[in-house]
Amino acid sequence: MIVALRSELARFLRTETVGGALLLIAAAIALLWANSPWSEGYLTLTDTTLPIPPLHLDLTLADWVKDGLLAIFFFVAGLELKRELVVGELADRKRATLPIIAAVGGVVLPALIAITIGFGVDGMDRGWAIPVATDIAFALAVLALTGSRIPATARVFLLSLAVVDDLIAILLIAILFTTSIAIGWLLAAAACFLGWWLAQHLRWHSPLIYVPLALVAWYALHEAGIHPTLAGVLCGLLTRVRPDQGEDEAPATRLEHLFQPVSAGVCVPLFALFASGVPLSAAVFGELFTDRLALAIIVGLLAGKTLGVFGTSWVAIRLGIAERPAGLGYRDMFALSVLGAIGFTVSLLVAELALANDEAAAELAKAAVLMTSMAASLIGSALLLRRGRAHQARRHAGAAAADE
C-alpha cells in the first residue's frame, strides 16, 4: 500500500503542471515571508550555516540548496538532453535544426540587449548572462495549463528549445563563474566521470558505485573552483539512453523516473524558496524601471528572448534552413517564444553568482527576473488560450465539413 502510494505521488510530481505549481507556491511563500513582519526569520534561515569541518565545507542553507540540491535538477536536465540528442527530437538533424537555431537566437539577442543597456554598470561584465536562460519546468507548466488545445508539436518544440537553451546556460556558468582552477581537484573530478562512464559501459547497476562517484565528483568540482552543479549535468550526459536487448528500460529512463519527482517536488521548490525572498518596496519597484541593471534584465528577457527565439525561427524557416513544426503557425510559435522569456531557476542562479559581491544589486536583479517571468507567463498564457480557441474552431469547422 505504501509502495503504491509512493508510486502515485511520484507520477503526480512528474507532471509539468504540478512542478510549475510547486515552484510558484514556493516563490510566493518566499516573497510574502521576506516582506512580512517575520522577514528576520527568513534571513536567519537562509544564512544558517551547516558546516562539514572534515571536508572544509562551510556553506549556508541557501548555498547547500543552490550548489547541492540544484545539482539534482541539472542531473535530470542532463538526462533529458542526452535522451533528446540520442533518441529524441535532436537526434534527427532536420528536426533538430529549428530548436537549435531558435535557442541560439534566444541567447544571443538577450545578451546583446543586456550588454547594450547595462554597459558600464557594475556587475554587468557577467550580469549580461542573467536574461539568457529559459526555465524548462515553469515554461512547460504554463504550456500544459493553457496550451492543451494547440498541436502536440508545440511541447516538442518548446522542450527541445529549452534543453538546448539550458545547455548553453550551463556552458556559460562553467566559463563565466570559474575563477581559478585547482588542477588536482579537476583531475579527481575527471576520474570520477571516467568511472561513471566505465560503469555504464560495463553495465553495472549498483547505486553503491554511482552515488559515491557523484558525491566525490561534486566535491572535487567545488574544490576545483568550478560550479559543482555541473557534476549533475556531466553525470546525466554520461548515462546510457538506449536499452540493451532484454532490458525493460535504459538506465537514463530509470534514473529520470527516479529523480524527476525529487527535482520537481523538492529541489526546484526549495531553490525558489531560498532564492525568491526579495524585499519589495516602492523604491525597488521604482528602480525596476529606472535602474539600468534591472532594465537590462527586463528588456533582455521579455523582448530579447521573445524576438530572439521567434525572429531566428522565422528567418530559418523562410530561408529553408529549417521546417516549421507540423500544425503550428507563426502565431503559435510567437506565443511559445514568449514562454521562452520565463527565466526563473537558471536566471536566479546566474544573478546570485554574477552579483555575489553586491547584495543590493543581486536583490534588484532577482526582483527583475521574478517580475519579468511573471509577465511572460501571463502574456504567454493569454496568447496560448487565444491560439487554442482558434485551433479548436478550425477543428470543429473541419469536423462539420466532413459530416456534410
CSV table of C-alpha atoms in Angstrom, one decimal:
chain,number,residue,atom,x,y,z
A,1,MET,CA,0.0,0.0,0.0
A,2,ILE,CA,2.8,2.4,0.9
A,3,VAL,CA,4.7,1.5,-2.3
A,4,ALA,CA,1.6,2.2,-4.4
A,5,LEU,CA,1.1,5.5,-2.6
A,6,ARG,CA,4.8,6.5,-3.3
A,7,SER,CA,4.4,5.4,-6.9
A,8,GLU,CA,1.3,7.5,-7.4
A,9,LEU,CA,2.9,10.5,-5.7
A,10,ALA,CA,6.0,10.2,-8.0
A,11,ARG,CA,3.7,10.0,-11.0
A,12,PHE,CA,1.9,13.1,-9.8
A,13,LEU,CA,5.1,15.0,-9.3
A,14,ARG,CA,6.3,14.2,-12.8
A,15,THR,CA,3.6,16.2,-14.5
A,16,GLU,CA,4.7,19.7,-15.6
A,17,THR,CA,1.7,21.4,-14.1
A,18,VAL,CA,2.5,20.1,-10.6
A,19,GLY,CA,6.2,21.0,-10.8
A,20,GLY,CA,5.4,24.5,-12.1
A,21,ALA,CA,2.7,25.0,-9.4
A,22,LEU,CA,5.1,23.9,-6.6
A,23,LEU,CA,7.7,26.3,-7.9
A,24,LEU,CA,5.2,29.2,-8.0
A,25,ILE,CA,3.9,28.4,-4.5
A,26,ALA,CA,7.5,28.3,-3.1
A,27,ALA,CA,8.4,31.6,-4.7
A,28,ALA,CA,5.2,33.2,-3.4
A,29,ILE,CA,5.9,32.0,0.1
A,30,ALA,CA,9.4,33.4,-0.1
A,31,LEU,CA,8.2,36.8,-1.3
A,32,LEU,CA,5.5,37.0,1.3
A,33,TRP,CA,7.8,35.9,4.1
A,34,ALA,CA,10.7,38.3,3.1
A,35,ASN,CA,8.2,41.2,3.0
A,36,SER,CA,6.3,40.3,6.2
A,37,PRO,CA,7.0,41.3,9.9
A,38,TRP,CA,8.7,37.9,10.2
A,39,SER,CA,11.3,38.7,7.5
A,40,GLU,CA,14.1,38.4,10.0
A,41,GLY,CA,13.2,34.7,10.4
A,42,TYR,CA,13.6,34.3,6.6
A,43,LEU,CA,17.1,35.8,6.7
A,44,THR,CA,18.1,33.7,9.7
A,45,LEU,CA,17.0,30.6,7.8
A,46,THR,CA,18.9,31.4,4.6
A,47,ASP,CA,22.0,32.5,6.4
A,48,THR,CA,22.1,29.5,8.8
A,49,THR,CA,25.5,27.7,8.3
A,50,LEU,CA,25.7,23.9,8.1
A,51,PRO,CA,29.4,23.2,8.0
A,52,ILE,CA,31.2,19.9,7.4
A,53,PRO,CA,34.6,20.6,9.1
A,54,PRO,CA,36.5,17.5,7.9
A,55,LEU,CA,35.7,18.5,4.2
A,56,HIS,CA,36.3,22.2,4.9
A,57,LEU,CA,32.8,22.9,3.6
A,58,ASP,CA,31.3,26.0,5.4
A,59,LEU,CA,28.1,26.6,3.5
A,60,THR,CA,24.8,28.2,4.4
A,61,LEU,CA,21.5,26.5,3.9
A,62,ALA,CA,20.9,28.7,0.8
A,63,ASP,CA,24.3,27.6,-0.5
A,64,TRP,CA,23.6,23.9,0.1
A,65,VAL,CA,20.3,24.3,-1.9
A,66,LYS,CA,21.9,26.3,-4.7
A,67,ASP,CA,25.1,24.2,-5.0
A,68,GLY,CA,23.9,20.9,-3.7
A,69,LEU,CA,20.2,20.2,-4.3
A,70,LEU,CA,20.2,22.1,-7.6
A,71,ALA,CA,22.8,19.5,-8.9
A,72,ILE,CA,19.9,17.0,-8.9
A,73,PHE,CA,17.9,19.4,-11.1
A,74,PHE,CA,20.8,19.7,-13.5
A,75,PHE,CA,21.3,15.9,-13.4
A,76,VAL,CA,17.7,15.5,-14.7
A,77,ALA,CA,18.3,18.2,-17.3
A,78,GLY,CA,21.5,16.3,-18.4
A,79,LEU,CA,19.5,13.1,-18.7
A,80,GLU,CA,16.8,14.9,-20.8
A,81,LEU,CA,19.4,16.4,-23.0
A,82,LYS,CA,21.2,13.1,-23.6
A,83,ARG,CA,17.9,11.4,-24.5
A,84,GLU,CA,16.9,14.2,-26.9
A,85,LEU,CA,20.4,14.1,-28.5
A,86,VAL,CA,20.5,10.3,-29.0
A,87,VAL,CA,16.9,9.1,-29.5
A,88,GLY,CA,14.7,12.2,-29.3
A,89,GLU,CA,14.0,15.3,-31.4
A,90,LEU,CA,17.6,16.5,-31.5
A,91,ALA,CA,18.8,13.2,-32.9
A,92,ASP,CA,17.3,13.9,-36.3
A,93,ARG,CA,19.3,16.7,-37.8
A,94,LYS,CA,16.4,18.1,-39.9
A,95,ARG,CA,14.1,18.3,-36.9
A,96,ALA,CA,16.8,19.5,-34.5
A,97,THR,CA,17.8,22.4,-36.7
A,98,LEU,CA,14.9,24.7,-35.8
A,99,PRO,CA,15.0,24.4,-31.9
A,100,ILE,CA,18.8,24.7,-32.0
A,101,ILE,CA,18.8,27.9,-34.2
A,102,ALA,CA,15.9,29.3,-32.1
A,103,ALA,CA,17.8,28.6,-28.8
A,104,VAL,CA,21.0,30.3,-30.1
A,105,GLY,CA,18.9,33.3,-31.2
A,106,GLY,CA,17.2,33.3,-27.8
A,107,VAL,CA,20.6,33.5,-26.1
A,108,VAL,CA,22.5,35.9,-28.3
A,109,LEU,CA,19.8,38.7,-28.6
A,110,PRO,CA,19.1,39.0,-24.9
A,111,ALA,CA,22.8,39.0,-24.2
A,112,LEU,CA,23.4,41.8,-26.7
A,113,ILE,CA,20.4,43.8,-25.4
A,114,ALA,CA,21.6,43.4,-21.8
A,115,ILE,CA,25.2,44.4,-22.7
A,116,THR,CA,23.9,47.5,-24.6
A,117,ILE,CA,21.6,48.8,-21.9
A,118,GLY,CA,23.8,47.9,-19.0
A,119,PHE,CA,27.2,48.8,-20.5
A,120,GLY,CA,29.5,50.2,-17.8
A,121,VAL,CA,27.2,49.2,-14.9
A,122,ASP,CA,28.9,47.3,-12.0
A,123,GLY,CA,28.4,43.6,-12.3
A,124,MET,CA,27.4,43.6,-16.0
A,125,ASP,CA,30.7,42.1,-17.0
A,126,ARG,CA,29.0,38.8,-16.1
A,127,GLY,CA,25.5,40.0,-15.4
A,128,TRP,CA,24.6,40.0,-19.1
A,129,ALA,CA,24.2,36.3,-18.8
A,130,ILE,CA,21.2,36.7,-16.4
A,131,PRO,CA,18.5,37.0,-19.1
A,132,VAL,CA,19.7,34.2,-21.5
A,133,ALA,CA,18.1,31.2,-19.8
A,134,THR,CA,14.6,29.6,-20.1
A,135,ASP,CA,13.1,27.7,-17.2
A,136,ILE,CA,12.1,24.3,-18.5
A,137,ALA,CA,9.7,23.4,-15.7
A,138,PHE,CA,8.0,26.7,-15.5
A,139,ALA,CA,7.6,27.2,-19.3
A,140,LEU,CA,6.2,23.6,-19.8
A,141,ALA,CA,3.9,24.0,-16.8
A,142,VAL,CA,2.3,27.1,-18.4
A,143,LEU,CA,2.1,25.3,-21.7
A,144,ALA,CA,0.4,22.3,-20.1
A,145,LEU,CA,-2.1,24.6,-18.3
A,146,THR,CA,-3.1,26.9,-21.1
A,147,GLY,CA,-1.9,25.3,-24.4
A,148,SER,CA,-3.7,22.0,-24.3
A,149,ARG,CA,-5.7,22.8,-27.4
A,150,ILE,CA,-2.8,23.6,-29.7
A,151,PRO,CA,-0.9,20.8,-31.5
A,152,ALA,CA,1.3,18.4,-29.5
A,153,THR,CA,4.3,19.5,-31.6
A,154,ALA,CA,4.3,22.7,-29.5
A,155,ARG,CA,5.5,20.8,-26.5
A,156,VAL,CA,8.2,19.1,-28.5
A,157,PHE,CA,9.5,22.4,-29.9
A,158,LEU,CA,9.5,24.1,-26.5
A,159,LEU,CA,11.1,21.2,-24.8
A,160,SER,CA,13.9,20.9,-27.4
A,161,LEU,CA,14.4,24.7,-27.4
A,162,ALA,CA,14.6,24.8,-23.6
A,163,VAL,CA,17.0,21.8,-23.4
A,164,VAL,CA,19.5,23.4,-25.9
A,165,ASP,CA,19.0,26.8,-24.1
A,166,ASP,CA,19.9,25.1,-20.8
A,167,LEU,CA,23.0,23.5,-22.3
A,168,ILE,CA,24.2,27.0,-23.4
A,169,ALA,CA,23.4,28.4,-20.0
A,170,ILE,CA,25.3,25.6,-18.3
A,171,LEU,CA,28.3,26.3,-20.5
A,172,LEU,CA,28.1,30.0,-19.6
A,173,ILE,CA,28.1,29.1,-15.9
A,174,ALA,CA,31.1,27.0,-16.4
A,175,ILE,CA,33.0,29.7,-18.3
A,176,LEU,CA,32.0,32.8,-16.5
A,177,PHE,CA,32.0,31.6,-12.9
A,178,THR,CA,35.2,29.7,-12.8
A,179,THR,CA,37.8,32.0,-11.4
A,180,SER,CA,40.9,29.9,-10.6
A,181,ILE,CA,41.1,26.1,-11.3
A,182,ALA,CA,42.8,23.7,-8.9
A,183,ILE,CA,44.2,21.2,-11.4
A,184,GLY,CA,44.5,18.3,-8.9
A,185,TRP,CA,40.8,18.5,-7.9
A,186,LEU,CA,39.8,18.9,-11.6
A,187,LEU,CA,41.7,15.7,-12.4
A,188,ALA,CA,39.9,13.9,-9.5
A,189,ALA,CA,36.6,15.0,-10.9
A,190,ALA,CA,37.6,13.8,-14.3
A,191,ALA,CA,38.5,10.4,-12.8
A,192,CYS,CA,35.0,10.2,-11.3
A,193,PHE,CA,33.3,11.0,-14.6
A,194,LEU,CA,35.5,8.4,-16.3
A,195,GLY,CA,34.5,5.9,-13.6
A,196,TRP,CA,30.8,6.7,-14.2
A,197,TRP,CA,31.2,6.2,-18.0
A,198,LEU,CA,33.1,2.9,-17.4
A,199,ALA,CA,30.5,1.6,-15.0
A,200,GLN,CA,27.8,2.4,-17.6
A,201,HIS,CA,29.9,0.7,-20.3
A,202,LEU,CA,30.3,-2.4,-18.2
A,203,ARG,CA,26.5,-2.4,-17.4
A,204,TRP,CA,27.0,-2.1,-13.7
A,205,HIS,CA,23.7,-1.1,-11.9
A,206,SER,CA,24.6,-0.8,-8.2
A,207,PRO,CA,23.9,2.6,-6.6
A,208,LEU,CA,26.9,1.7,-4.3
A,209,ILE,CA,29.1,2.6,-7.3
A,210,TYR,CA,27.2,5.6,-8.7
A,211,VAL,CA,26.3,7.5,-5.6
A,212,PRO,CA,29.9,7.8,-4.3
A,213,LEU,CA,31.2,8.7,-7.8
A,214,ALA,CA,28.6,11.5,-8.0
A,215,LEU,CA,29.3,12.8,-4.5
A,216,VAL,CA,33.1,12.8,-5.0
A,217,ALA,CA,32.7,14.5,-8.4
A,218,TRP,CA,30.5,17.2,-6.9
A,219,TYR,CA,33.0,17.8,-4.1
A,220,ALA,CA,36.0,17.8,-6.5
A,221,LEU,CA,34.4,20.4,-8.8
A,222,HIS,CA,33.6,22.5,-5.7
A,223,GLU,CA,37.2,22.4,-4.6
A,224,ALA,CA,38.5,22.9,-8.1
A,225,GLY,CA,36.7,26.3,-8.3
A,226,ILE,CA,34.1,25.1,-10.8
A,227,HIS,CA,30.4,25.4,-10.0
A,228,PRO,CA,29.5,22.0,-8.6
A,229,THR,CA,26.1,21.7,-10.2
A,230,LEU,CA,28.0,20.9,-13.4
A,231,ALA,CA,28.6,17.4,-11.9
A,232,GLY,CA,25.0,16.7,-12.3
A,233,VAL,CA,24.9,17.7,-16.0
A,234,LEU,CA,28.0,15.6,-16.8
A,235,CYS,CA,26.7,12.5,-15.0
A,236,GLY,CA,23.5,12.8,-16.9
A,237,LEU,CA,25.2,13.2,-20.2
A,238,LEU,CA,27.4,10.1,-19.5
A,239,THR,CA,24.4,7.9,-18.7
A,240,ARG,CA,23.2,5.3,-21.3
A,241,VAL,CA,19.9,6.1,-23.0
A,242,ARG,CA,19.4,3.1,-25.3
A,243,PRO,CA,18.2,-0.1,-23.6
A,244,ASP,CA,20.1,-3.4,-24.2
A,245,GLN,CA,18.3,-6.4,-25.5
A,246,GLY,CA,16.2,-7.8,-22.6
A,247,GLU,CA,16.2,-4.6,-20.7
A,248,ASP,CA,12.8,-3.1,-19.9
A,249,GLU,CA,14.2,0.5,-20.0
A,250,ALA,CA,17.6,2.2,-20.3
A,251,PRO,CA,19.4,3.5,-17.2
A,252,ALA,CA,18.7,7.1,-18.2
A,253,THR,CA,14.9,6.5,-18.3
A,254,ARG,CA,15.0,4.6,-15.0
A,255,LEU,CA,17.1,7.4,-13.3
A,256,GLU,CA,14.9,10.1,-14.8
A,257,HIS,CA,11.8,8.4,-13.4
A,258,LEU,CA,13.5,8.2,-10.0
A,259,PHE,CA,14.9,11.7,-9.7
A,260,GLN,CA,12.5,13.8,-11.7
A,261,PRO,CA,9.9,13.8,-8.9
A,262,VAL,CA,12.6,14.7,-6.4
A,263,SER,CA,13.8,17.6,-8.7
A,264,ALA,CA,10.3,18.9,-9.3
A,265,GLY,CA,8.9,18.3,-5.8
A,266,VAL,CA,11.9,19.2,-3.6
A,267,CYS,CA,14.9,20.6,-5.3
A,268,VAL,CA,13.4,23.3,-7.5
A,269,PRO,CA,10.8,24.5,-5.0
A,270,LEU,CA,13.4,24.7,-2.2
A,271,PHE,CA,15.7,26.7,-4.5
A,272,ALA,CA,12.8,29.0,-5.3
A,273,LEU,CA,12.1,29.4,-1.6
A,274,PHE,CA,15.7,30.3,-0.8
A,275,ALA,CA,16.3,32.5,-3.9
A,276,SER,CA,13.0,34.4,-4.3
A,277,GLY,CA,12.8,36.1,-1.0
A,278,VAL,CA,13.4,39.6,-2.4
A,279,PRO,CA,12.4,42.6,-0.3
A,280,LEU,CA,9.9,44.6,-2.4
A,281,SER,CA,9.1,48.2,-1.7
A,282,ALA,CA,8.0,51.3,-3.6
A,283,ALA,CA,11.7,52.1,-4.1
A,284,VAL,CA,12.5,48.6,-5.5
A,285,PHE,CA,9.6,48.9,-7.9
A,286,GLY,CA,10.7,52.3,-9.0
A,287,GLU,CA,14.3,51.0,-9.6
A,288,LEU,CA,12.9,48.2,-11.8
A,289,PHE,CA,12.1,50.8,-14.4
A,290,THR,CA,14.9,53.3,-13.8
A,291,ASP,CA,18.0,51.3,-12.9
A,292,ARG,CA,20.0,50.2,-15.9
A,293,LEU,CA,20.8,46.8,-14.5
A,294,ALA,CA,17.1,46.0,-13.9
A,295,LEU,CA,16.2,47.4,-17.3
A,296,ALA,CA,18.9,45.3,-19.0
A,297,ILE,CA,17.4,42.1,-17.5
A,298,ILE,CA,13.7,43.1,-18.1
A,299,VAL,CA,14.2,44.1,-21.7
A,300,GLY,CA,16.7,41.3,-22.4
A,301,LEU,CA,14.3,38.7,-21.1
A,302,LEU,CA,10.9,39.9,-22.3
A,303,ALA,CA,11.8,41.5,-25.6
A,304,GLY,CA,15.2,39.9,-26.3
A,305,LYS,CA,14.2,36.3,-25.6
A,306,THR,CA,10.9,36.6,-27.4
A,307,LEU,CA,12.3,38.3,-30.5
A,308,GLY,CA,15.4,36.2,-30.5
A,309,VAL,CA,13.6,32.9,-30.5
A,310,PHE,CA,10.8,33.9,-32.9
A,311,GLY,CA,13.0,36.0,-35.2
A,312,THR,CA,15.6,33.4,-35.8
A,313,SER,CA,13.0,30.7,-36.2
A,314,TRP,CA,11.1,32.8,-38.8
A,315,VAL,CA,14.3,33.6,-40.7
A,316,ALA,CA,15.4,29.9,-40.7
A,317,ILE,CA,12.0,28.7,-41.9
A,318,ARG,CA,11.8,31.4,-44.6
A,319,LEU,CA,15.3,30.6,-45.9
A,320,GLY,CA,14.5,26.9,-46.0
A,321,ILE,CA,17.2,26.0,-43.4
A,322,ALA,CA,14.6,24.5,-41.1
A,323,GLU,CA,11.0,23.3,-41.2
A,324,ARG,CA,8.1,24.7,-39.2
A,325,PRO,CA,6.7,22.1,-36.8
A,326,ALA,CA,3.6,20.3,-38.1
A,327,GLY,CA,0.4,22.0,-37.2
A,328,LEU,CA,2.0,25.1,-35.8
A,329,GLY,CA,1.5,28.6,-37.4
A,330,TYR,CA,3.7,31.6,-36.8
A,331,ARG,CA,1.3,33.0,-34.2
A,332,ASP,CA,1.6,29.7,-32.3
A,333,MET,CA,5.4,30.0,-32.4
A,334,PHE,CA,5.3,33.6,-31.2
A,335,ALA,CA,3.2,32.5,-28.2
A,336,LEU,CA,5.8,29.8,-27.4
A,337,SER,CA,8.6,32.3,-27.9
A,338,VAL,CA,7.0,34.4,-25.1
A,339,LEU,CA,7.2,31.4,-22.8
A,340,GLY,CA,10.9,31.4,-23.5
A,341,ALA,CA,11.1,34.6,-21.6
A,342,ILE,CA,10.3,32.8,-18.3
A,343,GLY,CA,13.8,32.8,-16.9
A,344,PHE,CA,13.2,31.7,-13.3
A,345,THR,CA,15.5,29.0,-12.0
A,346,VAL,CA,18.7,29.4,-14.0
A,347,SER,CA,18.4,33.2,-14.3
A,348,LEU,CA,18.1,33.5,-10.5
A,349,LEU,CA,21.1,31.2,-10.1
A,350,VAL,CA,23.1,33.3,-12.5
A,351,ALA,CA,22.0,36.5,-10.8
A,352,GLU,CA,23.3,35.2,-7.5
A,353,LEU,CA,26.6,34.1,-9.0
A,354,ALA,CA,27.2,37.2,-11.1
A,355,LEU,CA,26.3,39.7,-8.4
A,356,ALA,CA,27.6,37.8,-5.3
A,357,ASN,CA,29.7,40.8,-4.2
A,358,ASP,CA,26.8,43.3,-4.3
A,359,GLU,CA,23.8,42.1,-2.3
A,360,ALA,CA,21.6,45.1,-3.2
A,361,ALA,CA,22.3,44.6,-6.9
A,362,ALA,CA,21.6,40.9,-6.6
A,363,GLU,CA,18.3,41.5,-4.9
A,364,LEU,CA,17.3,44.0,-7.6
A,365,ALA,CA,18.3,41.6,-10.4
A,366,LYS,CA,16.3,38.8,-8.8
A,367,ALA,CA,13.3,41.1,-8.5
A,368,ALA,CA,13.6,41.9,-12.2
A,369,VAL,CA,13.8,38.2,-13.1
A,370,LEU,CA,10.7,37.4,-11.0
A,371,MET,CA,8.6,40.2,-12.3
A,372,THR,CA,9.6,39.6,-15.9
A,373,SER,CA,9.0,35.8,-15.6
A,374,MET,CA,5.5,36.5,-14.2
A,375,ALA,CA,4.8,38.9,-17.0
A,376,ALA,CA,6.0,36.4,-19.6
A,377,SER,CA,3.9,33.7,-18.1
A,378,LEU,CA,0.7,35.8,-18.1
A,379,ILE,CA,1.2,37.2,-21.7
A,380,GLY,CA,2.2,33.7,-23.0
A,381,SER,CA,-0.9,32.2,-21.3
A,382,ALA,CA,-3.2,34.7,-22.9
A,383,LEU,CA,-1.7,34.2,-26.3
A,384,LEU,CA,-1.9,30.4,-25.9
A,385,LEU,CA,-5.5,30.5,-24.8
A,386,ARG,CA,-6.4,32.6,-27.8
A,387,ARG,CA,-4.5,30.3,-30.2
A,388,GLY,CA,-6.2,27.3,-28.6
A,389,ARG,CA,-9.6,28.7,-29.3
A,390,ALA,CA,-8.5,29.3,-32.9
A,391,HIS,CA,-7.3,25.7,-33.3
A,392,GLN,CA,-10.5,24.3,-31.7
A,393,ALA,CA,-12.7,26.4,-34.0
A,394,ARG,CA,-10.7,25.1,-37.0
A,395,ARG,CA,-11.1,21.5,-35.8
A,396,HIS,CA,-14.9,22.0,-35.3
A,397,ALA,CA,-15.2,23.6,-38.8
A,398,GLY,CA,-13.3,20.6,-40.3
A,399,ALA,CA,-15.5,18.1,-38.5
A,400,ALA,CA,-18.6,19.9,-39.6
A,401,ALA,CA,-17.4,19.9,-43.3
A,402,ALA,CA,-16.6,16.2,-43.0
A,403,ASP,CA,-20.1,15.4,-41.7
A,404,GLU,CA,-21.7,17.3,-44.6
